[in-house]
Amino acid sequence: MNNKNKKEENGGNKSQGTLMNTEDLTECQEVASVKAAKYVLSLSPSSVLREFPLNYKFDSKLTKKQQIVEKLSSEKAALSLARATCDHIVKNNGKYMVKYHYQSNLKGNRLQATEFSIFKLQRKLKQFLAQGKYTDLDICKSYQALLKRKCDQNILAPATPMLEMYIMNSKEILAENSLVKMDVHAFMLKDKPKTENAFLKKFGKELKAIKTWLWDMDEFPLLKEQAKYNQDAKGYDNYKSSYMAYILMGEENKALQHLIRTQLDVASCKVLCYDGVMVSGTNFCLEAINSEFSDLGKSAYNDKKRLG
């Protein structure tokens, strides 16, 4: 890939301050198990929640009473969506088209299914309906790998030794520090994280420098405005982390779209999943995929094998 094309692939549309790519795949054929969908439809609401429980993430500002109301509301919405999706699967004999749109009006942010799709369901239910239909391909340590690549592409970016250390040795680091992946992910998305952990303290200093560099570089001004608006609406002061997150969401989508265009059968059935893709068939080579994305790490993509 020549320097001009690489700049276009990785830099986005600077004039618009977005991460838009007009070649993005935004419509896919999806397949799902009719048998599994009929089983879910046969269950009572309580049985659905018991077999496919939701993972709640409450706003820390909510009272216990508000959390209960939020929980009940989330369960009602999840049950409605699960039933409607399963009904759609059955009516279409397990094969249908799904259109995707950008989550934000700024283009180039994450793609979200606009219609019924197993993409919208919680992980356990999604995998149950996808049983035997797909192989799940995900970027390994996506936020960390994509952030490091972003820094590596600019000579003025801060050094990233802690990011590199985590990417190369995450299992050992997590075990030694009694952490899980979500602890690191959540830590990355805070402007003023509090921790007594030695690794996270060093990591935090590096992240602060990177976030300040991204903010001052002002590569995507519309994304920055969106980050400010959303944080103000929530009453939070987390601008730089929010802006970084928007950038990384766009980087995830660019990596996903490049994967589809260069390594996968465009006509195969797919479910777009933020930092990865569920793809039908076996017409792909994981070794070739990891070679194409070697700048994300030695094993850039993780093959979760057939679902189900």
PDB file of C-alpha atoms in Angstrom:
ATOM      1  CA  MET A   1       0.000   0.000   0.000  1.00  0.00           C
ATOM      2  CA  ASN A   2       1.546   3.364  -0.989  1.00  0.00           C
ATOM      3  CA  ASN A   3       1.847   6.240   1.487  1.00  0.00           C
ATOM      4  CA  LYS A   4      -1.086   8.158   0.031  1.00  0.00           C
ATOM      5  CA  ASN A   5      -3.454   5.196   0.262  1.00  0.00           C
ATOM      6  CA  LYS A   6      -2.194   4.312   3.726  1.00  0.00           C
ATOM      7  CA  LYS A   7      -2.850   7.865   4.863  1.00  0.00           C
ATOM      8  CA  GLU A   8      -6.408   7.693   3.491  1.00  0.00           C
ATOM      9  CA  GLU A   9      -6.976   4.267   5.050  1.00  0.00           C
ATOM     10  CA  ASN A  10      -5.731   5.246   8.486  1.00  0.00           C
ATOM     11  CA  GLY A  11      -6.326   8.993   8.640  1.00  0.00           C
ATOM     12  CA  GLY A  12      -9.999   9.395   7.817  1.00  0.00           C
ATOM     13  CA  ASN A  13     -11.547  12.412   6.108  1.00  0.00           C
ATOM     14  CA  LYS A  14      -9.665  15.249   7.803  1.00  0.00           C
ATOM     15  CA  SER A  15     -11.637  17.943   5.991  1.00  0.00           C
ATOM     16  CA  GLN A  16     -14.843  16.717   7.584  1.00  0.00           C
ATOM     17  CA  GLY A  17     -13.256  15.971  10.951  1.00  0.00           C
ATOM     18  CA  THR A  18     -14.713  12.464  10.868  1.00  0.00           C
ATOM     19  CA  LEU A  19     -13.642   8.895  10.251  1.00  0.00           C
ATOM     20  CA  MET A  20     -15.989   8.337   7.317  1.00  0.00           C
ATOM     21  CA  ASN A  21     -15.162   5.941   4.492  1.00  0.00           C
ATOM     22  CA  THR A  22     -17.702   5.853   1.661  1.00  0.00           C
ATOM     23  CA  GLU A  23     -16.655   2.283   0.790  1.00  0.00           C
ATOM     24  CA  ASP A  24     -17.810   0.875   4.115  1.00  0.00           C
ATOM     25  CA  LEU A  25     -19.937  -2.247   3.968  1.00  0.00           C
ATOM     26  CA  THR A  26     -23.234  -1.298   5.609  1.00  0.00           C
ATOM     27  CA  GLU A  27     -25.519  -4.148   4.522  1.00  0.00           C
ATOM     28  CA  CYS A  28     -24.982  -7.858   5.182  1.00  0.00           C
ATOM     29  CA  GLN A  29     -26.956 -11.049   4.854  1.00  0.00           C
ATOM     30  CA  GLU A  30     -27.399 -12.693   8.225  1.00  0.00           C
ATOM     31  CA  VAL A  31     -28.266 -16.282   9.116  1.00  0.00           C
ATOM     32  CA  ALA A  32     -29.491 -17.681  12.420  1.00  0.00           C
ATOM     33  CA  SER A  33     -30.847 -20.945  13.775  1.00  0.00           C
ATOM     34  CA  VAL A  34     -34.610 -21.262  13.355  1.00  0.00           C
ATOM     35  CA  LYS A  35     -34.641 -24.144  15.833  1.00  0.00           C
ATOM     36  CA  ALA A  36     -32.889 -22.030  18.458  1.00  0.00           C
ATOM     37  CA  ALA A  37     -35.215 -19.080  17.811  1.00  0.00           C
ATOM     38  CA  LYS A  38     -38.304 -21.268  18.243  1.00  0.00           C
ATOM     39  CA  TYR A  39     -36.887 -22.567  21.521  1.00  0.00           C
ATOM     40  CA  VAL A  40     -36.431 -19.027  22.865  1.00  0.00           C
ATOM     41  CA  LEU A  41     -39.981 -18.138  21.802  1.00  0.00           C
ATOM     42  CA  SER A  42     -41.284 -21.145  23.736  1.00  0.00           C
ATOM     43  CA  LEU A  43     -39.774 -19.899  27.014  1.00  0.00           C
ATOM     44  CA  SER A  44     -41.494 -17.769  29.622  1.00  0.00           C
ATOM     45  CA  PRO A  45     -40.000 -14.291  30.259  1.00  0.00           C
ATOM     46  CA  SER A  46     -38.418 -15.429  33.528  1.00  0.00           C
ATOM     47  CA  SER A  47     -36.919 -18.483  31.806  1.00  0.00           C
ATOM     48  CA  VAL A  48     -35.395 -16.327  29.068  1.00  0.00           C
ATOM     49  CA  LEU A  49     -33.733 -14.104  31.679  1.00  0.00           C
ATOM     50  CA  ARG A  50     -32.539 -17.133  33.621  1.00  0.00           C
ATOM     51  CA  GLU A  51     -30.990 -18.867  30.616  1.00  0.00           C
ATOM     52  CA  PHE A  52     -29.687 -15.679  28.979  1.00  0.00           C
ATOM     53  CA  PRO A  53     -29.009 -13.259  31.857  1.00  0.00           C
ATOM     54  CA  LEU A  54     -28.183  -9.612  31.252  1.00  0.00           C
ATOM     55  CA  ASN A  55     -24.932  -8.046  32.407  1.00  0.00           C
ATOM     56  CA  TYR A  56     -25.910  -4.879  34.225  1.00  0.00           C
ATOM     57  CA  LYS A  57     -23.663  -1.809  34.303  1.00  0.00           C
ATOM     58  CA  PHE A  58     -25.362   0.823  36.413  1.00  0.00           C
ATOM     59  CA  ASP A  59     -24.425   4.486  36.524  1.00  0.00           C
ATOM     60  CA  SER A  60     -22.583   4.984  39.807  1.00  0.00           C
ATOM     61  CA  LYS A  61     -24.671   8.114  40.443  1.00  0.00           C
ATOM     62  CA  LEU A  62     -27.934   6.130  40.624  1.00  0.00           C
ATOM     63  CA  THR A  63     -29.556   5.326  43.962  1.00  0.00           C
ATOM     64  CA  LYS A  64     -30.506   1.717  44.770  1.00  0.00           C
ATOM     65  CA  LYS A  65     -34.136   2.486  43.960  1.00  0.00           C
ATOM     66  CA  GLN A  66     -33.132   3.999  40.619  1.00  0.00           C
ATOM     67  CA  GLN A  67     -30.975   0.950  39.899  1.00  0.00           C
ATOM     68  CA  ILE A  68     -33.961  -1.362  40.467  1.00  0.00           C
ATOM     69  CA  VAL A  69     -36.083   0.739  38.096  1.00  0.00           C
ATOM     70  CA  GLU A  70     -33.238   0.683  35.551  1.00  0.00           C
ATOM     71  CA  LYS A  71     -32.878  -3.098  35.913  1.00  0.00           C
ATOM     72  CA  LEU A  72     -36.588  -3.728  35.331  1.00  0.00           C
ATOM     73  CA  SER A  73     -36.601  -1.377  32.351  1.00  0.00           C
ATOM     74  CA  SER A  74     -33.541  -3.108  30.853  1.00  0.00           C
ATOM     75  CA  GLU A  75     -35.111  -6.538  31.304  1.00  0.00           C
ATOM     76  CA  LYS A  76     -38.353  -5.431  29.665  1.00  0.00           C
ATOM     77  CA  ALA A  77     -36.496  -3.964  26.684  1.00  0.00           C
ATOM     78  CA  ALA A  78     -34.230  -7.027  26.351  1.00  0.00           C
ATOM     79  CA  LEU A  79     -37.176  -9.443  26.446  1.00  0.00           C
ATOM     80  CA  SER A  80     -39.065  -7.425  23.831  1.00  0.00           C
ATOM     81  CA  LEU A  81     -36.039  -7.304  21.542  1.00  0.00           C
ATOM     82  CA  ALA A  82     -35.277 -11.011  22.007  1.00  0.00           C
ATOM     83  CA  ARG A  83     -38.829 -12.055  21.153  1.00  0.00           C
ATOM     84  CA  ALA A  84     -39.065  -9.709  18.147  1.00  0.00           C
ATOM     85  CA  THR A  85     -35.688 -10.875  16.795  1.00  0.00           C
ATOM     86  CA  CYS A  86     -36.509 -14.560  17.221  1.00  0.00           C
ATOM     87  CA  ASP A  87     -39.887 -14.024  15.565  1.00  0.00           C
ATOM     88  CA  HIS A  88     -38.098 -12.288  12.655  1.00  0.00           C
ATOM     89  CA  ILE A  89     -35.677 -15.230  12.344  1.00  0.00           C
ATOM     90  CA  VAL A  90     -38.508 -17.765  12.198  1.00  0.00           C
ATOM     91  CA  LYS A  91     -40.602 -15.752   9.706  1.00  0.00           C
ATOM     92  CA  ASN A  92     -37.606 -15.402   7.364  1.00  0.00           C
ATOM     93  CA  ASN A  93     -36.546 -19.036   7.694  1.00  0.00           C
ATOM     94  CA  GLY A  94     -33.251 -18.034   9.292  1.00  0.00           C
ATOM     95  CA  LYS A  95     -31.857 -15.842   6.482  1.00  0.00           C
ATOM     96  CA  TYR A  96     -32.401 -12.099   6.017  1.00  0.00           C
ATOM     97  CA  MET A  97     -30.643  -8.823   5.134  1.00  0.00           C
ATOM     98  CA  VAL A  98     -29.486  -6.401   7.829  1.00  0.00           C
ATOM     99  CA  LYS A  99     -28.604  -2.753   7.268  1.00  0.00           C
ATOM    100  CA  TYR A 100     -26.144  -0.916   9.523  1.00  0.00           C
ATOM    101  CA  HIS A 101     -25.814   2.777  10.293  1.00  0.00           C
ATOM    102  CA  TYR A 102     -23.275   4.843  12.176  1.00  0.00           C
ATOM    103  CA  GLN A 103     -24.045   5.217  15.872  1.00  0.00           C
ATOM    104  CA  SER A 104     -23.338   8.929  15.757  1.00  0.00           C
ATOM    105  CA  ASN A 105     -24.409  11.425  13.107  1.00  0.00           C
ATOM    106  CA  LEU A 106     -20.726  12.166  12.495  1.00  0.00           C
ATOM    107  CA  LYS A 107     -20.093   9.156  10.248  1.00  0.00           C
ATOM    108  CA  GLY A 108     -17.205   6.807  10.845  1.00  0.00           C
ATOM    109  CA  ASN A 109     -18.183   5.937  14.384  1.00  0.00           C
ATOM    110  CA  ARG A 110     -19.236   2.379  15.203  1.00  0.00           C
ATOM    111  CA  LEU A 111     -21.784   0.702  12.960  1.00  0.00           C
ATOM    112  CA  GLN A 112     -25.056  -0.366  14.570  1.00  0.00           C
ATOM    113  CA  ALA A 113     -27.698  -2.635  13.032  1.00  0.00           C
ATOM    114  CA  THR A 114     -30.808  -0.649  12.131  1.00  0.00           C
ATOM    115  CA  GLU A 115     -33.162  -3.622  12.038  1.00  0.00           C
ATOM    116  CA  PHE A 116     -33.593  -7.004  13.668  1.00  0.00           C
ATOM    117  CA  SER A 117     -30.190  -8.632  14.092  1.00  0.00           C
ATOM    118  CA  ILE A 118     -28.585 -11.014  16.556  1.00  0.00           C
ATOM    119  CA  PHE A 119     -25.897  -8.290  16.771  1.00  0.00           C
ATOM    120  CA  LYS A 120     -28.189  -6.337  19.116  1.00  0.00           C
ATOM    121  CA  LEU A 121     -28.708  -9.190  21.567  1.00  0.00           C
ATOM    122  CA  GLN A 122     -26.658  -9.934  24.660  1.00  0.00           C
ATOM    123  CA  ARG A 123     -23.673 -12.207  24.061  1.00  0.00           C
ATOM    124  CA  LYS A 124     -25.026 -15.538  25.345  1.00  0.00           C
ATOM    125  CA  LEU A 125     -28.303 -15.257  23.416  1.00  0.00           C
ATOM    126  CA  LYS A 126     -26.503 -14.064  20.291  1.00  0.00           C
ATOM    127  CA  GLN A 127     -24.177 -17.076  20.386  1.00  0.00           C
ATOM    128  CA  PHE A 128     -27.098 -19.438  21.006  1.00  0.00           C
ATOM    129  CA  LEU A 129     -28.961 -18.182  17.919  1.00  0.00           C
ATOM    130  CA  ALA A 130     -25.742 -18.270  15.866  1.00  0.00           C
ATOM    131  CA  GLN A 131     -24.890 -21.864  16.813  1.00  0.00           C
ATOM    132  CA  GLY A 132     -23.176 -23.730  13.998  1.00  0.00           C
ATOM    133  CA  LYS A 133     -23.508 -20.765  11.630  1.00  0.00           C
ATOM    134  CA  TYR A 134     -20.435 -18.599  12.172  1.00  0.00           C
ATOM    135  CA  THR A 135     -16.800 -18.277  13.126  1.00  0.00           C
ATOM    136  CA  ASP A 136     -16.127 -15.289  15.383  1.00  0.00           C
ATOM    137  CA  LEU A 137     -13.089 -13.149  14.474  1.00  0.00           C
ATOM    138  CA  ASP A 138     -12.075 -10.442  16.965  1.00  0.00           C
ATOM    139  CA  ILE A 139      -9.177  -8.015  17.213  1.00  0.00           C
ATOM    140  CA  CYS A 140      -7.055  -9.027  20.194  1.00  0.00           C
ATOM    141  CA  LYS A 141      -6.912  -6.249  22.820  1.00  0.00           C
ATOM    142  CA  SER A 142      -8.495  -3.937  20.271  1.00  0.00           C
ATOM    143  CA  TYR A 143      -8.419  -0.582  22.100  1.00  0.00           C
ATOM    144  CA  GLN A 144      -4.823  -1.024  23.244  1.00  0.00           C
ATOM    145  CA  ALA A 145      -3.591  -2.332  19.865  1.00  0.00           C
ATOM    146  CA  LEU A 146      -5.378   0.352  17.847  1.00  0.00           C
ATOM    147  CA  LEU A 147      -4.216   3.131  20.173  1.00  0.00           C
ATOM    148  CA  LYS A 148      -0.601   1.978  19.894  1.00  0.00           C
ATOM    149  CA  ARG A 149      -0.883   1.838  16.097  1.00  0.00           C
ATOM    150  CA  LYS A 150      -2.321   5.359  16.096  1.00  0.00           C
ATOM    151  CA  CYS A 151       0.694   6.549  18.060  1.00  0.00           C
ATOM    152  CA  ASP A 152       3.183   4.581  15.952  1.00  0.00           C
ATOM    153  CA  GLN A 153       1.900   6.331  12.827  1.00  0.00           C
ATOM    154  CA  ASN A 154       2.863   9.802  14.094  1.00  0.00           C
ATOM    155  CA  ILE A 155       6.433  10.707  14.962  1.00  0.00           C
ATOM    156  CA  LEU A 156       5.168  13.409  17.350  1.00  0.00           C
ATOM    157  CA  ALA A 157       3.108  10.988  19.438  1.00  0.00           C
ATOM    158  CA  PRO A 158       4.186  10.089  22.992  1.00  0.00           C
ATOM    159  CA  ALA A 159       6.158   6.888  23.557  1.00  0.00           C
ATOM    160  CA  THR A 160       4.041   3.823  24.364  1.00  0.00           C
ATOM    161  CA  PRO A 161       6.166   1.318  26.354  1.00  0.00           C
ATOM    162  CA  MET A 162       3.333   0.453  28.771  1.00  0.00           C
ATOM    163  CA  LEU A 163       0.855  -0.127  25.940  1.00  0.00           C
ATOM    164  CA  GLU A 164       3.357  -2.374  24.201  1.00  0.00           C
ATOM    165  CA  MET A 165       4.064  -4.256  27.421  1.00  0.00           C
ATOM    166  CA  TYR A 166       0.357  -4.884  27.988  1.00  0.00           C
ATOM    167  CA  ILE A 167      -0.271  -5.989  24.395  1.00  0.00           C
ATOM    168  CA  MET A 168       2.611  -8.458  24.513  1.00  0.00           C
ATOM    169  CA  ASN A 169       2.091  -9.770  28.063  1.00  0.00           C
ATOM    170  CA  SER A 170      -1.514  -9.074  29.043  1.00  0.00           C
ATOM    171  CA  LYS A 171      -2.206 -12.474  30.624  1.00  0.00           C
ATOM    172  CA  GLU A 172       0.813 -12.248  32.909  1.00  0.00           C
ATOM    173  CA  ILE A 173       0.162  -8.587  33.795  1.00  0.00           C
ATOM    174  CA  LEU A 174      -3.499  -9.232  34.628  1.00  0.00           C
ATOM    175  CA  ALA A 175      -2.625 -12.236  36.776  1.00  0.00           C
ATOM    176  CA  GLU A 176       0.213 -10.499  38.625  1.00  0.00           C
ATOM    177  CA  ASN A 177      -1.931  -7.449  39.384  1.00  0.00           C
ATOM    178  CA  SER A 178      -5.197  -9.296  40.180  1.00  0.00           C
ATOM    179  CA  LEU A 179      -6.930  -7.529  37.296  1.00  0.00           C
ATOM    180  CA  VAL A 180      -9.300  -8.552  34.520  1.00  0.00           C
ATOM    181  CA  LYS A 181      -9.459  -7.125  30.993  1.00  0.00           C
ATOM    182  CA  MET A 182     -12.434  -4.905  31.797  1.00  0.00           C
ATOM    183  CA  ASP A 183     -10.476  -3.269  34.650  1.00  0.00           C
ATOM    184  CA  VAL A 184      -7.871  -2.081  32.134  1.00  0.00           C
ATOM    185  CA  HIS A 185     -10.528  -1.079  29.596  1.00  0.00           C
ATOM    186  CA  ALA A 186     -12.471   0.955  32.170  1.00  0.00           C
ATOM    187  CA  PHE A 187      -9.251   2.550  33.451  1.00  0.00           C
ATOM    188  CA  MET A 188      -8.381   3.718  29.929  1.00  0.00           C
ATOM    189  CA  LEU A 189     -11.688   5.562  29.608  1.00  0.00           C
ATOM    190  CA  LYS A 190     -11.263   7.862  32.623  1.00  0.00           C
ATOM    191  CA  ASP A 191      -9.572  11.261  32.566  1.00  0.00           C
ATOM    192  CA  LYS A 192      -8.791  11.140  36.285  1.00  0.00           C
ATOM    193  CA  PRO A 193      -8.586   7.468  37.260  1.00  0.00           C
ATOM    194  CA  LYS A 194      -7.858   6.573  40.877  1.00  0.00           C
ATOM    195  CA  THR A 195      -5.774   3.516  41.629  1.00  0.00           C
ATOM    196  CA  GLU A 196      -3.154   2.142  44.000  1.00  0.00           C
ATOM    197  CA  ASN A 197      -2.035  -0.482  41.500  1.00  0.00           C
ATOM    198  CA  ALA A 198       1.607   0.029  40.451  1.00  0.00           C
ATOM    199  CA  PHE A 199       1.086  -1.081  36.864  1.00  0.00           C
ATOM    200  CA  LEU A 200      -2.014   1.054  36.365  1.00  0.00           C
ATOM    201  CA  LYS A 201      -0.259   4.096  37.856  1.00  0.00           C
ATOM    202  CA  LYS A 202       2.517   3.880  35.241  1.00  0.00           C
ATOM    203  CA  PHE A 203      -0.014   3.072  32.538  1.00  0.00           C
ATOM    204  CA  GLY A 204      -2.108   6.069  33.605  1.00  0.00           C
ATOM    205  CA  LYS A 205       0.780   8.507  33.125  1.00  0.00           C
ATOM    206  CA  GLU A 206       1.338   7.194  29.605  1.00  0.00           C
ATOM    207  CA  LEU A 207      -2.382   7.371  28.782  1.00  0.00           C
ATOM    208  CA  LYS A 208      -2.615  10.948  30.062  1.00  0.00           C
ATOM    209  CA  ALA A 209       0.153  11.999  27.678  1.00  0.00           C
ATOM    210  CA  ILE A 210      -1.493  10.181  24.750  1.00  0.00           C
ATOM    211  CA  LYS A 211      -4.931  11.686  25.431  1.00  0.00           C
ATOM    212  CA  THR A 212      -3.469  15.172  25.682  1.00  0.00           C
ATOM    213  CA  TRP A 213      -1.614  14.645  22.394  1.00  0.00           C
ATOM    214  CA  LEU A 214      -4.795  13.459  20.626  1.00  0.00           C
ATOM    215  CA  TRP A 215      -6.802  16.348  22.073  1.00  0.00           C
ATOM    216  CA  ASP A 216      -4.258  19.006  21.103  1.00  0.00           C
ATOM    217  CA  MET A 217      -3.722  17.530  17.622  1.00  0.00           C
ATOM    218  CA  ASP A 218      -7.438  18.138  16.959  1.00  0.00           C
ATOM    219  CA  GLU A 219      -7.571  15.687  14.047  1.00  0.00           C
ATOM    220  CA  PHE A 220     -11.333  15.128  14.304  1.00  0.00           C
ATOM    221  CA  PRO A 221     -12.960  18.379  15.538  1.00  0.00           C
ATOM    222  CA  LEU A 222     -16.531  17.137  15.089  1.00  0.00           C
ATOM    223  CA  LEU A 223     -15.816  14.067  17.200  1.00  0.00           C
ATOM    224  CA  LYS A 224     -14.328  16.363  19.840  1.00  0.00           C
ATOM    225  CA  GLU A 225     -17.491  18.470  19.888  1.00  0.00           C
ATOM    226  CA  GLN A 226     -19.586  15.309  20.182  1.00  0.00           C
ATOM    227  CA  ALA A 227     -17.460  14.139  23.116  1.00  0.00           C
ATOM    228  CA  LYS A 228     -17.898  17.495  24.878  1.00  0.00           C
ATOM    229  CA  TYR A 229     -21.644  17.499  24.258  1.00  0.00           C
ATOM    230  CA  ASN A 230     -22.175  13.948  25.546  1.00  0.00           C
ATOM    231  CA  GLN A 231     -20.054  14.477  28.639  1.00  0.00           C
ATOM    232  CA  ASP A 232     -21.803  17.758  29.478  1.00  0.00           C
ATOM    233  CA  ALA A 233     -25.188  16.064  29.069  1.00  0.00           C
ATOM    234  CA  LYS A 234     -24.144  13.391  31.585  1.00  0.00           C
ATOM    235  CA  GLY A 235     -22.621  15.909  33.977  1.00  0.00           C
ATOM    236  CA  TYR A 236     -19.162  14.350  33.646  1.00  0.00           C
ATOM    237  CA  ASP A 237     -15.756  15.918  33.101  1.00  0.00           C
ATOM    238  CA  ASN A 238     -14.237  13.171  30.987  1.00  0.00           C
ATOM    239  CA  TYR A 239     -13.672  14.939  27.691  1.00  0.00           C
ATOM    240  CA  LYS A 240     -10.291  13.623  26.604  1.00  0.00           C
ATOM    241  CA  SER A 241     -11.080   9.965  27.329  1.00  0.00           C
ATOM    242  CA  SER A 242     -14.430  10.271  25.578  1.00  0.00           C
ATOM    243  CA  TYR A 243     -12.746  11.821  22.537  1.00  0.00           C
ATOM    244  CA  MET A 244     -10.116   9.060  22.494  1.00  0.00           C
ATOM    245  CA  ALA A 245     -12.887   6.447  22.701  1.00  0.00           C
ATOM    246  CA  TYR A 246     -14.665   7.954  19.668  1.00  0.00           C
ATOM    247  CA  ILE A 247     -11.418   7.859  17.707  1.00  0.00           C
ATOM    248  CA  LEU A 248     -10.787   4.228  18.653  1.00  0.00           C
ATOM    249  CA  MET A 249     -14.337   3.237  17.729  1.00  0.00           C
ATOM    250  CA  GLY A 250     -13.682   4.661  14.283  1.00  0.00           C
ATOM    251  CA  GLU A 251     -10.338   2.843  14.128  1.00  0.00           C
ATOM    252  CA  GLU A 252     -12.141  -0.409  15.004  1.00  0.00           C
ATOM    253  CA  ASN A 253     -14.559   0.126  12.147  1.00  0.00           C
ATOM    254  CA  LYS A 254     -11.763   0.918   9.678  1.00  0.00           C
ATOM    255  CA  ALA A 255      -9.894  -2.245  10.682  1.00  0.00           C
ATOM    256  CA  LEU A 256     -13.103  -4.282  10.380  1.00  0.00           C
ATOM    257  CA  GLN A 257     -13.942  -2.867   6.950  1.00  0.00           C
ATOM    258  CA  HIS A 258     -10.379  -3.422   5.717  1.00  0.00           C
ATOM    259  CA  LEU A 259     -10.582  -7.025   6.939  1.00  0.00           C
ATOM    260  CA  ILE A 260     -13.811  -7.575   4.995  1.00  0.00           C
ATOM    261  CA  ARG A 261     -12.511  -5.956   1.815  1.00  0.00           C
ATOM    262  CA  THR A 262      -9.133  -7.727   1.755  1.00  0.00           C
ATOM    263  CA  GLN A 263      -9.505 -11.072   3.529  1.00  0.00           C
ATOM    264  CA  LEU A 264     -13.121 -12.263   3.509  1.00  0.00           C
ATOM    265  CA  ASP A 265     -15.662 -13.360   0.934  1.00  0.00           C
ATOM    266  CA  VAL A 266     -17.830 -10.251   0.583  1.00  0.00           C
ATOM    267  CA  ALA A 267     -20.842 -12.400  -0.392  1.00  0.00           C
ATOM    268  CA  SER A 268     -20.676 -14.568   2.757  1.00  0.00           C
ATOM    269  CA  CYS A 269     -23.123 -14.038   5.600  1.00  0.00           C
ATOM    270  CA  LYS A 270     -21.766 -11.748   8.305  1.00  0.00           C
ATOM    271  CA  VAL A 271     -22.637 -10.064  11.576  1.00  0.00           C
ATOM    272  CA  LEU A 272     -20.624  -6.888  12.219  1.00  0.00           C
ATOM    273  CA  CYS A 273     -19.572  -6.718  15.875  1.00  0.00           C
ATOM    274  CA  TYR A 274     -17.643  -3.485  16.536  1.00  0.00           C
ATOM    275  CA  ASP A 275     -14.076  -4.851  16.827  1.00  0.00           C
ATOM    276  CA  GLY A 276     -14.739  -8.040  14.893  1.00  0.00           C
ATOM    277  CA  VAL A 277     -17.044  -9.977  12.633  1.00  0.00           C
ATOM    278  CA  MET A 278     -18.976 -13.222  12.763  1.00  0.00           C
ATOM    279  CA  VAL A 279     -18.489 -14.827   9.345  1.00  0.00           C
ATOM    280  CA  SER A 280     -20.127 -17.885   7.821  1.00  0.00           C
ATOM    281  CA  GLY A 281     -18.105 -20.557   6.072  1.00  0.00           C
ATOM    282  CA  THR A 282     -14.389 -21.230   6.317  1.00  0.00           C
ATOM    283  CA  ASN A 283     -13.195 -19.329   3.255  1.00  0.00           C
ATOM    284  CA  PHE A 284     -10.551 -17.315   5.102  1.00  0.00           C
ATOM    285  CA  CYS A 285      -7.008 -17.818   6.372  1.00  0.00           C
ATOM    286  CA  LEU A 286      -6.232 -16.635   9.895  1.00  0.00           C
ATOM    287  CA  GLU A 287      -2.508 -16.618   9.148  1.00  0.00           C
ATOM    288  CA  ALA A 288      -3.065 -14.291   6.170  1.00  0.00           C
ATOM    289  CA  ILE A 289      -5.343 -12.064   8.246  1.00  0.00           C
ATOM    290  CA  ASN A 290      -2.734 -11.718  10.996  1.00  0.00           C
ATOM    291  CA  SER A 291      -0.047 -11.023   8.413  1.00  0.00           C
ATOM    292  CA  GLU A 292      -2.165  -8.226   6.905  1.00  0.00           C
ATOM    293  CA  PHE A 293      -2.731  -6.731  10.368  1.00  0.00           C
ATOM    294  CA  SER A 294       0.754  -7.412  11.775  1.00  0.00           C
ATOM    295  CA  ASP A 295       1.038  -3.791  12.928  1.00  0.00           C
ATOM    296  CA  LEU A 296      -1.626  -4.584  15.547  1.00  0.00           C
ATOM    297  CA  GLY A 297       0.532  -7.287  17.125  1.00  0.00           C
ATOM    298  CA  LYS A 298       1.843 -10.769  16.463  1.00  0.00           C
ATOM    299  CA  SER A 299      -1.633 -12.334  16.649  1.00  0.00           C
ATOM    300  CA  ALA A 300      -3.829  -9.397  15.712  1.00  0.00           C
ATOM    301  CA  TYR A 301      -7.018 -11.391  15.193  1.00  0.00           C
ATOM    302  CA  ASN A 302      -8.346 -14.098  17.450  1.00  0.00           C
ATOM    303  CA  ASP A 303     -10.229 -17.017  15.868  1.00  0.00           C
ATOM    304  CA  LYS A 304     -12.911 -18.189  18.310  1.00  0.00           C
ATOM    305  CA  LYS A 305     -13.752 -21.139  16.067  1.00  0.00           C
ATOM    306  CA  ARG A 306     -17.266 -22.154  15.168  1.00  0.00           C
ATOM    307  CA  LEU A 307     -19.993 -20.848  17.469  1.00  0.00           C
ATOM    308  CA  GLY A 308     -22.322 -23.385  18.997  1.00  0.00           C
TER     309      GLY A 308
END
